[in-house]
Coordinates of C-alpha atoms in Angstrom, one line a residue:
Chain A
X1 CA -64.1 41.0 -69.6
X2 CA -65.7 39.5 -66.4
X3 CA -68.6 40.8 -65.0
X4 CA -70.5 38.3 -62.5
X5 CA -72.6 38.2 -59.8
X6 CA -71.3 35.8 -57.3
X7 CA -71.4 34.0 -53.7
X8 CA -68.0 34.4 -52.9
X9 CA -65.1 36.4 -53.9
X10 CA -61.3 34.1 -54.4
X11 CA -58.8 37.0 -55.5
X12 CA -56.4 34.4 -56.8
X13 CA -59.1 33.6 -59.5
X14 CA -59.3 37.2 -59.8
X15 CA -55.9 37.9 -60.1
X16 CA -55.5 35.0 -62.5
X17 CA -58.2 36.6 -64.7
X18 CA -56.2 39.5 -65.1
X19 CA -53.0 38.3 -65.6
X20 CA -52.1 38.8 -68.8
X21 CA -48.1 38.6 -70.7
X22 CA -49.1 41.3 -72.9
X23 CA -49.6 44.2 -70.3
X24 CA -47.6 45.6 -67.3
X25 CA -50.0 46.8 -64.7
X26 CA -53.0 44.9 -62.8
X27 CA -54.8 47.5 -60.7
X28 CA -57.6 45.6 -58.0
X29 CA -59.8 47.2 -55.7
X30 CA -61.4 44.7 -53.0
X31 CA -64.4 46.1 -50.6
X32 CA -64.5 44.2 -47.7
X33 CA -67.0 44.4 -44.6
X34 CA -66.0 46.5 -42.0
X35 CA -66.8 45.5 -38.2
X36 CA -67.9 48.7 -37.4
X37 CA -69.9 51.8 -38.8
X38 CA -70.3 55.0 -37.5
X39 CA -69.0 53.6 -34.2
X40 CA -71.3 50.8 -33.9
X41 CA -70.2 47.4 -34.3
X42 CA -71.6 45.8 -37.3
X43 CA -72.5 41.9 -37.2
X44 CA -72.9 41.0 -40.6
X45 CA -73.7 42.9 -44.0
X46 CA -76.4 41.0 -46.4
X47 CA -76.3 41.8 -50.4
X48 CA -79.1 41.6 -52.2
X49 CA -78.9 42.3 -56.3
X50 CA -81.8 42.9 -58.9
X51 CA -79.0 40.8 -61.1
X52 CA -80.6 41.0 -64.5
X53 CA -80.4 45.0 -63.9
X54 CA -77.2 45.2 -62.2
X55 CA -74.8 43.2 -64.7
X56 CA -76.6 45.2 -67.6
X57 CA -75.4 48.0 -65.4
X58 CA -72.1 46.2 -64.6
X59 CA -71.8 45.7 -68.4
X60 CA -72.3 49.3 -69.4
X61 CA -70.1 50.8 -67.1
X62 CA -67.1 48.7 -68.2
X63 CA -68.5 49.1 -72.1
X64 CA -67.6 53.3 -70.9
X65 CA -64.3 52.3 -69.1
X66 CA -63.0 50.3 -72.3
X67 CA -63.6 53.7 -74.3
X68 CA -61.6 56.1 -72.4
X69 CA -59.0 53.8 -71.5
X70 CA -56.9 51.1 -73.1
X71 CA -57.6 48.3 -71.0
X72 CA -56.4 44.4 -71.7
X73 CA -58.2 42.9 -69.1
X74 CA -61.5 44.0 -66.9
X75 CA -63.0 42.2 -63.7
X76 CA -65.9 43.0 -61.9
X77 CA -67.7 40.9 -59.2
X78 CA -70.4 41.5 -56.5
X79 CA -70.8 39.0 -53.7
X80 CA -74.6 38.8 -52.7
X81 CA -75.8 37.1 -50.0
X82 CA -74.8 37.0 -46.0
X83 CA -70.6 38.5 -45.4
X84 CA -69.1 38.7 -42.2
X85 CA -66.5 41.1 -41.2
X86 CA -63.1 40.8 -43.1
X87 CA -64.7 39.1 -46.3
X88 CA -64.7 40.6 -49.8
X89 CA -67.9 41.7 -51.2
X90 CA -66.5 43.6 -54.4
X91 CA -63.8 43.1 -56.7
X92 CA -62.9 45.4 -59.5
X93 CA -59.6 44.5 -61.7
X94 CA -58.1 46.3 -64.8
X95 CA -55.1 45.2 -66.3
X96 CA -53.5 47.7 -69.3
X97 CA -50.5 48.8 -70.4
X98 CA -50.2 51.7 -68.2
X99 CA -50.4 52.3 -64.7
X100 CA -52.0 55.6 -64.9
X101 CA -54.5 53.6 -67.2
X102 CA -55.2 50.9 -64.8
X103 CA -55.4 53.0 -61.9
X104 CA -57.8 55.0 -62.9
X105 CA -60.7 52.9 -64.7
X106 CA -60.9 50.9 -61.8
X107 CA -61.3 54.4 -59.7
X108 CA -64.1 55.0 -62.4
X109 CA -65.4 51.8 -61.9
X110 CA -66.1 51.6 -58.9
X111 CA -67.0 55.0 -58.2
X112 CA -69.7 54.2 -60.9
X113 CA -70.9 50.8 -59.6
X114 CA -71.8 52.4 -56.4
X115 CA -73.5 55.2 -57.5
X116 CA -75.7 52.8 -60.2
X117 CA -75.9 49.2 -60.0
X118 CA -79.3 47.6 -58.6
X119 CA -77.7 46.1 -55.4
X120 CA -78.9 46.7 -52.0
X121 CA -76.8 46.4 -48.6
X122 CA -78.4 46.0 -44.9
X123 CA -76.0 46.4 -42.5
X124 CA -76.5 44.0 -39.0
X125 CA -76.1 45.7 -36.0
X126 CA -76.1 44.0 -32.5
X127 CA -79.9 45.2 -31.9
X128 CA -81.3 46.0 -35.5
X129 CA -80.5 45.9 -39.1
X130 CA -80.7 48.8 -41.5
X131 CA -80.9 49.4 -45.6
X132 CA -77.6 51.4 -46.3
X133 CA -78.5 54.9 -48.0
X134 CA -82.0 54.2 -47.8
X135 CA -82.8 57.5 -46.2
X136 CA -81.4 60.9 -45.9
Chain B
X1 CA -111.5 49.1 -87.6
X2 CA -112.1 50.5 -84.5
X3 CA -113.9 47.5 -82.9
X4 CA -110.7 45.6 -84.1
X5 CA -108.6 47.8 -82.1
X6 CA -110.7 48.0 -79.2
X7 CA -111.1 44.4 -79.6
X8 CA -107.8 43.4 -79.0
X9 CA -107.1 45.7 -75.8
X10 CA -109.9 43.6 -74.5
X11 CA -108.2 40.6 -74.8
X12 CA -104.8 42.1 -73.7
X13 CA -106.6 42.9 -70.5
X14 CA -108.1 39.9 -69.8
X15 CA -104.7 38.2 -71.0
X16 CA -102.8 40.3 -68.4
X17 CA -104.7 40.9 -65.6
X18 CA -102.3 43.1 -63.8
X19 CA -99.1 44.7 -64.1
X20 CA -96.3 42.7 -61.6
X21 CA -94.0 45.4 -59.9
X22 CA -90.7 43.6 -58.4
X23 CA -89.6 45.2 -55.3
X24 CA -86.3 45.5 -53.6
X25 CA -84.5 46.1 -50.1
X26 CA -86.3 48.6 -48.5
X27 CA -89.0 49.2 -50.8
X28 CA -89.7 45.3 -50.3
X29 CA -89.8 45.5 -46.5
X30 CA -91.9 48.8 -46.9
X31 CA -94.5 46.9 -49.0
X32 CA -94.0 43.7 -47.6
X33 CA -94.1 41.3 -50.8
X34 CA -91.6 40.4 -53.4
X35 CA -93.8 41.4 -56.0
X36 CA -96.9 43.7 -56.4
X37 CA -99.7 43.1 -58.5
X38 CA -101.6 45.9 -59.9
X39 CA -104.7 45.9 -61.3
X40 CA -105.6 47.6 -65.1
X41 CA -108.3 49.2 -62.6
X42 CA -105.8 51.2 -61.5
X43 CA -104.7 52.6 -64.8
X44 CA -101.6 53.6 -64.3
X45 CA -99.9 54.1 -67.7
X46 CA -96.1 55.9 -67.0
X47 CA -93.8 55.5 -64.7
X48 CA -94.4 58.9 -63.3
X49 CA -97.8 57.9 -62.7
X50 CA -96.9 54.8 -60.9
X51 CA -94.4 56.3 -58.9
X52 CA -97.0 58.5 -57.4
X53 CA -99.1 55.7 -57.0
X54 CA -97.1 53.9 -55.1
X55 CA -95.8 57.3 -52.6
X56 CA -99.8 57.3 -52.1
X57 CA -100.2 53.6 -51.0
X58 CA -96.9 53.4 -49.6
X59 CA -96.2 56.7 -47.5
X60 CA -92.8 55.5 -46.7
X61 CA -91.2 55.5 -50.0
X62 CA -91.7 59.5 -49.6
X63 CA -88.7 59.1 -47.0
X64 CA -86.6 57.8 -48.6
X65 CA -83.5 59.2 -50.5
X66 CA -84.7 58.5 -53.7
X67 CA -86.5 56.8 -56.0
X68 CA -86.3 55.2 -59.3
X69 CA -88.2 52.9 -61.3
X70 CA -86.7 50.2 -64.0
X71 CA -88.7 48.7 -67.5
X72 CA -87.1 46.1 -68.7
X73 CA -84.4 46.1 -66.3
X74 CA -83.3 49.5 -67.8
X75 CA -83.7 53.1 -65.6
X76 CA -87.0 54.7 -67.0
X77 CA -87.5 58.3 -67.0
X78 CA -90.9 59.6 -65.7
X79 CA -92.9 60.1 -69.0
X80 CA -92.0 56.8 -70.3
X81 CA -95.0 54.5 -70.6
X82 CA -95.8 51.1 -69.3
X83 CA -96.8 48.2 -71.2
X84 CA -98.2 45.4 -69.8
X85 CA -95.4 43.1 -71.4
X86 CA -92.5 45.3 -69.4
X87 CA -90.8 44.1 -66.3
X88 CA -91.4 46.7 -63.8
X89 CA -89.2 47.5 -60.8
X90 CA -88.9 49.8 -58.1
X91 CA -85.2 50.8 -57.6
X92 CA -84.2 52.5 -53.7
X93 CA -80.9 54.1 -53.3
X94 CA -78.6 51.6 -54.1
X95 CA -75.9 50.6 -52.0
X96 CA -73.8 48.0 -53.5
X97 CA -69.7 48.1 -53.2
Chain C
X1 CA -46.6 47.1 -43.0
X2 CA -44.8 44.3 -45.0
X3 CA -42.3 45.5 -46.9
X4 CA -39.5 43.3 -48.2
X5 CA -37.4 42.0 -51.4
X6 CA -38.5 38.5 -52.1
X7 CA -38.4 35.9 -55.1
X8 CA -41.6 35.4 -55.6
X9 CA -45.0 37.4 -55.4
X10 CA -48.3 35.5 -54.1
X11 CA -50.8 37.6 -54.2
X12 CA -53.3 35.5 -52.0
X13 CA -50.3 35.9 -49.2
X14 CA -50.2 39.7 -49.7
X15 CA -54.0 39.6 -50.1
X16 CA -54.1 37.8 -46.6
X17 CA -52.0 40.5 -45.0
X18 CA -53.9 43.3 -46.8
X19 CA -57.4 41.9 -45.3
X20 CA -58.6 43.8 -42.3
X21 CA -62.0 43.6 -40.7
X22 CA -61.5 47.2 -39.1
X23 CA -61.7 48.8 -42.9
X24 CA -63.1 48.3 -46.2
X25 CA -60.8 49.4 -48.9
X26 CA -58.0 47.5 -50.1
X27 CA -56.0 48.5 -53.7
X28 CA -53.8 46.5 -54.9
X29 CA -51.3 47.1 -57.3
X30 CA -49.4 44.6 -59.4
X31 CA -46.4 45.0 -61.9
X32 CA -46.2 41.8 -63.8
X33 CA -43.4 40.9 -67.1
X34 CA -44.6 42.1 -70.5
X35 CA -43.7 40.2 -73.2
X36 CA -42.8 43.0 -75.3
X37 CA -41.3 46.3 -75.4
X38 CA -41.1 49.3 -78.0
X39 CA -42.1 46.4 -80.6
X40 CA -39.4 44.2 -79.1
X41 CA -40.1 40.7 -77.8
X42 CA -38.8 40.3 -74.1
X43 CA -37.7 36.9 -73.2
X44 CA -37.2 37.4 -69.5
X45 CA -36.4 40.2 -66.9
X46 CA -33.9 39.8 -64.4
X47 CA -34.1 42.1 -61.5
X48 CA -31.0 42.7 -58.8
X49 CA -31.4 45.6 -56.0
X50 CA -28.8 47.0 -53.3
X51 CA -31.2 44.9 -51.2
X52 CA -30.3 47.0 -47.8
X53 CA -31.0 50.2 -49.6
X54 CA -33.9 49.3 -51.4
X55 CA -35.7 48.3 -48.1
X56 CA -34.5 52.0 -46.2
X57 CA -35.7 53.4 -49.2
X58 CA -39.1 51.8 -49.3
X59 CA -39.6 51.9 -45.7
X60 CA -39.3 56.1 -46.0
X61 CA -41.6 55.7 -48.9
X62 CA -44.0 54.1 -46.5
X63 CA -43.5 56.4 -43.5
X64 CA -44.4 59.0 -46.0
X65 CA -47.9 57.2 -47.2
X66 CA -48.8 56.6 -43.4
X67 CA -48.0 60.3 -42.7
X68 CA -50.3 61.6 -45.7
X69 CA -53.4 59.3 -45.5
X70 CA -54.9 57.2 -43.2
X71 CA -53.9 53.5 -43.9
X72 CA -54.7 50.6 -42.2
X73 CA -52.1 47.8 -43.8
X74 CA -49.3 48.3 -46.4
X75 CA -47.5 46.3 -48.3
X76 CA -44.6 47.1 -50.7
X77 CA -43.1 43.6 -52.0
X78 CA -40.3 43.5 -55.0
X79 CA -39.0 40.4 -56.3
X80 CA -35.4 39.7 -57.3
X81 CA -33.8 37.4 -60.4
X82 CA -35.7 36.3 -63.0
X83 CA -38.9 36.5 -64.2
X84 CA -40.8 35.5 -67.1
X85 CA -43.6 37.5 -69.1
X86 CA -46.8 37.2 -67.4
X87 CA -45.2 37.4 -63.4
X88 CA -45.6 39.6 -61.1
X89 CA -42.4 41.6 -60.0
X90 CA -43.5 44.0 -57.9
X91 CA -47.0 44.3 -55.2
X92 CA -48.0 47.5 -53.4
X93 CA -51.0 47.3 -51.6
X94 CA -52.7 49.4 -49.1
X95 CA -55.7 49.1 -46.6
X96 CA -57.9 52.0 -45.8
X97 CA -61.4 52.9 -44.4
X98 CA -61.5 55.2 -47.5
X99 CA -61.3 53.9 -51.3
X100 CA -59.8 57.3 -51.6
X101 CA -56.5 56.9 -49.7
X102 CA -56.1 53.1 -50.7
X103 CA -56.1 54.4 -54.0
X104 CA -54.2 57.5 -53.5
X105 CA -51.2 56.0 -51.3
X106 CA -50.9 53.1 -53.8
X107 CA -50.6 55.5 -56.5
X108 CA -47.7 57.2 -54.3
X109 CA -45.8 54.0 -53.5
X110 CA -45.3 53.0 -57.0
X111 CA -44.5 56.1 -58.9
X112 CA -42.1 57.1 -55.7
X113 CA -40.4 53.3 -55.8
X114 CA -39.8 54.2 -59.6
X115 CA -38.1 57.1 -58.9
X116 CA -35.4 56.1 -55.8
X117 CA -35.5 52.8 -54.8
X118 CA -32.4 51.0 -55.8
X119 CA -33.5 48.3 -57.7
X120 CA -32.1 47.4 -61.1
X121 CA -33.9 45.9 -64.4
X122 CA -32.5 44.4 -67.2
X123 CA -34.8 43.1 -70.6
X124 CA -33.4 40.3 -72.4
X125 CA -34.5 39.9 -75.9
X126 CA -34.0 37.5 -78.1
X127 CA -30.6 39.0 -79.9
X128 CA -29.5 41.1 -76.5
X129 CA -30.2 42.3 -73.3
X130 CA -30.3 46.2 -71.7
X131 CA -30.1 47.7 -68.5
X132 CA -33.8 50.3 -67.9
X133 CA -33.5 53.9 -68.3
X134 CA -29.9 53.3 -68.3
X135 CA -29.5 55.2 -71.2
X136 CA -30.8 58.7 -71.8
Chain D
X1 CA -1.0 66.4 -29.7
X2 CA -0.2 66.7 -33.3
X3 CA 2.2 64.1 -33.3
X4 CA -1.0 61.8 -31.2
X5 CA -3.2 62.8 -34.2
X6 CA -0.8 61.8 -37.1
X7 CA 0.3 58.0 -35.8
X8 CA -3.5 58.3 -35.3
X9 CA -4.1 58.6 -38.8
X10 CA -1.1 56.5 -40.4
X11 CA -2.7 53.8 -38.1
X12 CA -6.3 54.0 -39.8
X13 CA -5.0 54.0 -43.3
X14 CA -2.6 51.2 -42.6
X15 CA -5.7 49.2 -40.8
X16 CA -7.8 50.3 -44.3
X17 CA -5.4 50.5 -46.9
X18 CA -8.6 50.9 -49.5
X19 CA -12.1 51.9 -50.2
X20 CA -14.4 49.4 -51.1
X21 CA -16.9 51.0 -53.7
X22 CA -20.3 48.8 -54.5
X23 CA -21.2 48.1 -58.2
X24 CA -24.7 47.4 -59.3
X25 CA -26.8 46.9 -62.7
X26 CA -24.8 48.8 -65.6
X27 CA -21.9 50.5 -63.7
X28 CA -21.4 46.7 -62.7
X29 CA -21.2 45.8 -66.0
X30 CA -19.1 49.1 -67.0
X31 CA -16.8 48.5 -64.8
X32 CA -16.7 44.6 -64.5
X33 CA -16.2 44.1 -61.0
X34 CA -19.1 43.8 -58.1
X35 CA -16.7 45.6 -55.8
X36 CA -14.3 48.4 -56.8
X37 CA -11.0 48.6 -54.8
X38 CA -9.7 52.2 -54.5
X39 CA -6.6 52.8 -53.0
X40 CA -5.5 56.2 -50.4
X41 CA -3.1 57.1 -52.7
X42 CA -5.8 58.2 -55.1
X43 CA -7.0 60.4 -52.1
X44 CA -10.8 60.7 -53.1
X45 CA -12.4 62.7 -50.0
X46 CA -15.5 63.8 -51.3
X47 CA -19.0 62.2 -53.2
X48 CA -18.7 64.8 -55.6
X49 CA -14.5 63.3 -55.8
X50 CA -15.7 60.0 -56.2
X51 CA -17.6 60.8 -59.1
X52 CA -15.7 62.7 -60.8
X53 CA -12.7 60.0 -60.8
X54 CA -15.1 57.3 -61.7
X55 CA -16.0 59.2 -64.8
X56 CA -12.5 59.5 -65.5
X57 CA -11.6 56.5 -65.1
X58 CA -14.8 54.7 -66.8
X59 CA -15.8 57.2 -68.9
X60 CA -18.9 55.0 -70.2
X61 CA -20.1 55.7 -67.1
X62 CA -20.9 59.3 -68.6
X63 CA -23.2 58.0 -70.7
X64 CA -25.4 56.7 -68.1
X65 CA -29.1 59.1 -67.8
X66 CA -27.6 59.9 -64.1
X67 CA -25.8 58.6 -61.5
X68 CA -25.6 58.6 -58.1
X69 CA -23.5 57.9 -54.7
X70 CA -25.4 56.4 -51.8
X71 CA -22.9 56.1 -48.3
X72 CA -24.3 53.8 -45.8
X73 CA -27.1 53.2 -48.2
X74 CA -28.2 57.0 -48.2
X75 CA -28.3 58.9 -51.2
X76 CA -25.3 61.2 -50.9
X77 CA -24.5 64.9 -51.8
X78 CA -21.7 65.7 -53.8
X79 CA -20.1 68.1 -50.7
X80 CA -20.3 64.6 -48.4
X81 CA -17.0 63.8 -47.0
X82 CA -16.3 60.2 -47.7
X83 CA -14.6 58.2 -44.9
X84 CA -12.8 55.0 -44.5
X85 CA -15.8 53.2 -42.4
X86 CA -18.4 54.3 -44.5
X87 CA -20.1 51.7 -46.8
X88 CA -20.0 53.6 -50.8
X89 CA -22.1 52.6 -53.6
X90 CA -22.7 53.5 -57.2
X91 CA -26.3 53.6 -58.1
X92 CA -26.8 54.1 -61.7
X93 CA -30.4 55.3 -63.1
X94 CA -33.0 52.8 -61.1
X95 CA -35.5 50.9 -63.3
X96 CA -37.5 48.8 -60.6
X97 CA -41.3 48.2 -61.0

């Protein structure tokens, strides 16, 4: 199990984390900044993490994904810090037996992560800057 | 007995003059520090109760989605209490992935 | 879309092609060489495919994806020859605004390649060697 | 214009004098050629034909899970008409992935 906070996201580290001889199917989901939101063009996206908080977090949600799957290998990483367009700010890897297994914990995990990890993104626009999901 | 007791919150108080509040994205720019200090004046002794306290100073936290406090790096639920030992942070919507 | 039969699977290369600044989703799928099977040790695989087929067939597989989700990038890549436990043998990847869809469409690409794409796999152990699913 | 049609046809088969059938995986193996030769005489005209005479004549081949014809790299129905330009393979159950 990897679960880190980190500057920069290399998915051949990733990958080579969850290669494993002794299981079929390596599932990974990579979010990447987008160059435009709701039709503006976004600059740059900057992460900020409460990181003792969110790897705790990190931690338990891949604690739940380990018991309702059977999973050889897990991987999740957070960028924090300035990304531009194009560049990898998440990383989420299971590697099982079973597609269907490693498909869907890293759905799960994912779907969880951004629903309850302590980490904050404000997106850069041209002419301002704004705290994603900070208001209604 | 009881001037023991009441003994040692003295020196508690005076050991830990205030309660630090780490604040986050939003919540930081709304407040404008890192980290708030809050006085035992204040007496704020749940995290409900510090959740309204900080609505009240900070009227813009009202507008935001929501709002969540962690002890110990953990999510707290309203009645829980505060110590002066916990870590104490204020938690905006999140927005990671 | 990348779709083609190849000897070797580098995931930083399908990464690369994956990568998109206009969307934020890529899932990437990866069937790698077990080293066992129904309590059997598995030497090697060696994979041969009706190479023009399997490339009509995949490219209908992808037409299919593009028609039923939104996708940015796709990539279907299938090696041929042999391959030892622990390598990859197969990559489908697909790049959407929406986790959803990346997910989906994978999903779709690799349970439909399993079905009709004319590629052939055969398990040697260390006694013998069999075709897949030859045999009911 | 019947007797156009026949020297027509005596010309084609004499230009093709067999059908090339492409072997892959276990009916490879079966059969132990790459490339199965079949000649007019054993006038196969159909998918469904083709089948049936394979079968026959490699009858491990009816031990296979399923199998199938693909002409000009298409999966084919058993009604297809088989013709002397078209490219015919045997593809036995797939296992790829």
């Amino acid at each position: 199990m990897l679960v880190k906070i980190v500057d920069h996201i290399d998915i051949n580290e990733a990958y080579g984390y969850l290669q494993s001889p002794d299981t079929g199917a390596v599932n990974l989901f990579i979010g990447t900044v987008r160059n435009h939101t709701k039709g503006k063009e976004v600059v740059k996206l900057v992460f900020e993490a409460y990181d003792k908080m969110a790897l705790k977090e990190m931690n338990k949600l891949a604690a739940v994904a380990k018991d309702k799957w059977p999973i050889d290998k897990l991987l999740m990483l957070h960028i924090t810090g300035e990304k531009k367009p194009g560049e990898a700010v998440v990383a989420i890897g299971v590697t099982s037996s079973h597609r269907d297994a490693s498909f869907e914990a890293c759905r799960f995990l994912i779907d969880e992560l951004k629903k309850t990890v302590p980490i904050w993104k404000k997106e850069f626009f041209i002419d301002n800057s704004v705290w994603v999901n900070a208001h209604p | 007995m009881m001037e023991d007791c009441t003994d040692r919150k003295l020196g508690d108080q005076t050991k830990n003059e205030r309660m630090d509040v780490i604040l986050f994205g939003i919540s930081r720019d709304i407040v404008g520090e890192k980290k708030l200090k809050i006085t035992p004046a204040e007496n704020i002794q749940t995290v409900g109760a510090l959740k309204q306290w900080m609505k009240q100073k900070y009227p813009q936290l009202e507008k935001l989605s929501s709002i969540a406090i962690a002890v110990d790096s953990e999510y707290a639920e309203d009645e829980q209490n505060l110590f002066d030992e916990n870590e104490v942070a204020i938690i905006p919507p999140v927005s990671g992935g």
